[in-house]
Amino acid sequence: MIRPVTLFSPLIGRKIVLYDTVTSTNQVMKDFAGKGEEEGLVVIAEMQTDGRGRRDRLWHSPRGKGLYVSVLLRPPLPLDQFGKISMMTALALVKTITKITRLPAAIKWPNDIFVQNKKMAGILIENSMTTTSLNSVIVGIGLNVNLLPKDMPEDLRAATTSIAIVLGRTVDKDEVLHTLLKEMNRLYYKLIRRQDAAWLIGAWQGACAHMNQEVRVSQNKYSFEGIFRGVDGSGAALLELPTSATIAIQYGDCTLRMP
Amino acid sequence: MRAKEIRELVKIVEESIIGELEITYWWGRKIRISKTATGGSSAKHSGIEIVTTSTPKAEGHISAPAAPVVDAGDKSGRSDNLLEIKAPMVGTFYRAPSPDADPYIREGENISPGKVLCIIEAMKLMNEIEAEVNGKIVKIVADNGQPVEYNQTLFLVEATK
């Protein structure tokens, strides 16, 4: 740990703990969450040795180049509604990237963030719960800020981008963080305060990269092809099948490809 | 609708976590395929129920039980303090934190409140499910990497004081 910092922030980021090197910020946050830390805690690291995506996929996290952030939340939502946190975080990233780069950013279902058709940010949310009640929601965010192609593994270069790559110059990482936390605070408050999900669905769909396009969603051994018609309030994908039936896809080893 | 089409739809529902699929045609014909838990006291089976209607009333009703997915039977040794730990959401059931890692828990092992039992993943949300009771895992009912439905039994636990 470098130092804990206290900021004047309404909730998310009112306490921030900075690290130099961690295995992953989510892992560190799990320990904090287990010790009963309050909602809003933010963990940031300069470098992750074991940054992860889902099911152990590596998130490349070179020193000082990216934003590696975890946020602790304890939202008063039903256990099957945490997709809203994923939607909200994706939206906060889209807003942040757009503000900093002046370029449109888009969400690929469920929550990858793309700029100029290349991945710029990823989200991994890890919840801890019993079958009846929530302990914690840990929102892990990896945002490529000042990574250049030379900082990326060769096999990722074609499909990955960063703020520095699209702008042609490096940016102040703290400014990016500040913008991100501000957006997350704003959206989280709205999410908790508002009963309806229409605004969230509308905003998410407005930022989606593939609305009303033909897509394929893979689930384990099966895949569905159809027209992506958006999401429902829980974040499930609404796919219109060739039979004209629309199904909600909520789970799975979901990859989404343009056929 | 031809039998072949119905079979294809049944297959889609069967292999997914969709609980129910309903298609209504403009001329009023309706087909509904829903997964239901059927069976008596001794065993639970996952089945597929197909209802087709051309009017608001049910016209045909075919019940086609599929291969048992869940067998929480345990006919003989069922004791009073056997608890079912059920899925709080739909998603993919994982027994280990990552593909190469050891499972969180094995049959016969003891659990206590706070012990992580499994992950259910939905929409890239990794949901760690923790135990609420002291006891012993008698049976792991759900299969690793397979979809589970809301309220589906995941574990059978012999509770201790």
mmCIF file of C-alpha atoms in Angstrom, chain A residues 30 54-56 79-80 82-83 86 109-112 119 123-132 135 219-222 224 234-236 243 245 247-253, chain B residues 8-9 11-12 15-18 21-23 85-92 94 96-100 119 121-132 144-147:
data_model
loop_
_atom_site.group_PDB
_atom_site.id
_atom_site.type_symbol
_atom_site.label_atom_id
_atom_site.label_comp_id
_atom_site.label_asym_id
_atom_site.label_seq_id
_atom_site.Cartn_x
_atom_site.Cartn_y
_atom_site.Cartn_z
ATOM 1 C CA LYS A 30 -12.109 -8.879 -1.517
ATOM 2 C CA ARG A 54 -13.753 -13.627 -16.574
ATOM 3 C CA ARG A 55 -12.789 -17.269 -16.055
ATOM 4 C CA ASP A 56 -9.117 -16.469 -15.690
ATOM 5 C CA LEU A 79 -29.870 -10.603 -6.030
ATOM 6 C CA ASP A 80 -30.880 -11.049 -9.663
ATOM 7 C CA PHE A 82 -26.880 -6.814 -10.327
ATOM 8 C CA GLY A 83 -26.773 -6.645 -14.100
ATOM 9 C CA SER A 86 -22.734 -3.808 -14.933
ATOM 10 C CA TRP A 109 -22.929 -6.817 -24.701
ATOM 11 C CA PRO A 110 -22.617 -7.402 -21.871
ATOM 12 C CA ASN A 111 -20.011 -4.830 -20.890
ATOM 13 C CA ASP A 112 -16.917 -4.486 -23.063
ATOM 14 C CA LYS A 119 -11.463 -2.850 -27.096
ATOM 15 C CA ILE A 123 -15.284 -4.817 -16.499
ATOM 16 C CA LEU A 124 -15.228 -7.775 -14.130
ATOM 17 C CA ILE A 125 -17.802 -7.747 -11.366
ATOM 18 C CA GLU A 126 -17.417 -10.167 -8.484
ATOM 19 C CA ASN A 127 -20.254 -10.477 -6.017
ATOM 20 C CA SER A 128 -20.245 -12.211 -2.701
ATOM 21 C CA MET A 129 -23.580 -13.431 -1.357
ATOM 22 C CA THR A 130 -25.452 -16.172 0.380
ATOM 23 C CA THR A 131 -28.500 -17.647 -1.315
ATOM 24 C CA THR A 132 -30.620 -14.999 0.370
ATOM 25 C CA ASN A 135 -22.380 -9.241 1.166
ATOM 26 C CA GLN A 219 -23.741 -20.047 -24.740
ATOM 27 C CA ASN A 220 -21.687 -23.027 -23.718
ATOM 28 C CA LYS A 221 -22.287 -25.538 -26.540
ATOM 29 C CA TYR A 222 -25.163 -23.693 -28.150
ATOM 30 C CA PHE A 224 -28.225 -18.208 -30.978
ATOM 31 C CA SER A 234 -31.617 -6.914 -15.547
ATOM 32 C CA GLY A 235 -29.149 -6.488 -18.395
ATOM 33 C CA ALA A 236 -30.220 -9.632 -20.257
ATOM 34 C CA THR A 243 -38.925 -17.432 -35.850
ATOM 35 C CA ALA A 245 -39.747 -14.949 -31.107
ATOM 36 C CA ILE A 247 -35.719 -14.393 -26.103
ATOM 37 C CA ALA A 248 -33.881 -12.925 -23.146
ATOM 38 C CA ILE A 249 -30.368 -14.279 -22.743
ATOM 39 C CA GLN A 250 -29.159 -13.864 -19.228
ATOM 40 C CA TYR A 251 -26.162 -16.022 -18.729
ATOM 41 C CA GLY A 252 -23.384 -17.934 -20.205
ATOM 42 C CA ASP A 253 -20.082 -18.020 -21.913
ATOM 43 C CA GLU B 8 -36.000 -27.680 -32.775
ATOM 44 C CA LEU B 9 -37.644 -25.258 -30.387
ATOM 45 C CA LYS B 11 -33.995 -28.399 -28.228
ATOM 46 C CA ILE B 12 -33.336 -24.679 -27.908
ATOM 47 C CA GLU B 15 -30.169 -26.615 -23.910
ATOM 48 C CA SER B 16 -30.621 -23.130 -22.579
ATOM 49 C CA ILE B 17 -31.663 -21.622 -19.319
ATOM 50 C CA ILE B 18 -34.785 -20.182 -20.844
ATOM 51 C CA LEU B 21 -40.662 -19.758 -24.696
ATOM 52 C CA GLU B 22 -43.932 -18.536 -26.101
ATOM 53 C CA ILE B 23 -44.577 -17.769 -29.770
ATOM 54 C CA ILE B 85 -28.867 -24.890 -1.142
ATOM 55 C CA LYS B 86 -30.617 -23.329 -4.114
ATOM 56 C CA ALA B 87 -29.517 -20.999 -6.881
ATOM 57 C CA PRO B 88 -30.498 -17.376 -6.134
ATOM 58 C CA MET B 89 -30.321 -16.543 -9.863
ATOM 59 C CA VAL B 90 -29.947 -18.047 -13.319
ATOM 60 C CA GLY B 91 -26.450 -18.470 -14.665
ATOM 61 C CA THR B 92 -23.602 -20.859 -15.256
ATOM 62 C CA TYR B 94 -18.844 -23.199 -11.564
ATOM 63 C CA ALA B 96 -13.920 -23.599 -8.907
ATOM 64 C CA PRO B 97 -12.733 -19.977 -9.069
ATOM 65 C CA SER B 98 -10.925 -20.619 -12.365
ATOM 66 C CA PRO B 99 -10.663 -23.490 -14.845
ATOM 67 C CA ASP B 100 -7.370 -24.749 -13.391
ATOM 68 C CA ILE B 119 -19.754 -19.324 -8.518
ATOM 69 C CA GLU B 121 -21.937 -16.452 -13.580
ATOM 70 C CA ALA B 122 -24.447 -14.342 -15.410
ATOM 71 C CA MET B 123 -23.563 -11.544 -17.812
ATOM 72 C CA LYS B 124 -19.937 -11.493 -16.678
ATOM 73 C CA LEU B 125 -21.032 -11.083 -13.089
ATOM 74 C CA MET B 126 -19.196 -13.648 -11.032
ATOM 75 C CA ASN B 127 -21.441 -14.404 -8.074
ATOM 76 C CA GLU B 128 -19.723 -16.237 -5.246
ATOM 77 C CA ILE B 129 -22.296 -18.147 -3.234
ATOM 78 C CA GLU B 130 -21.416 -18.590 0.429
ATOM 79 C CA ALA B 131 -22.705 -21.099 2.956
ATOM 80 C CA GLU B 132 -25.100 -19.896 5.620
ATOM 81 C CA ASN B 144 -19.745 -27.771 -13.325
ATOM 82 C CA GLY B 145 -20.003 -25.389 -16.266
ATOM 83 C CA GLN B 146 -23.707 -26.049 -16.778
ATOM 84 C CA PRO B 147 -26.584 -23.577 -16.655
#
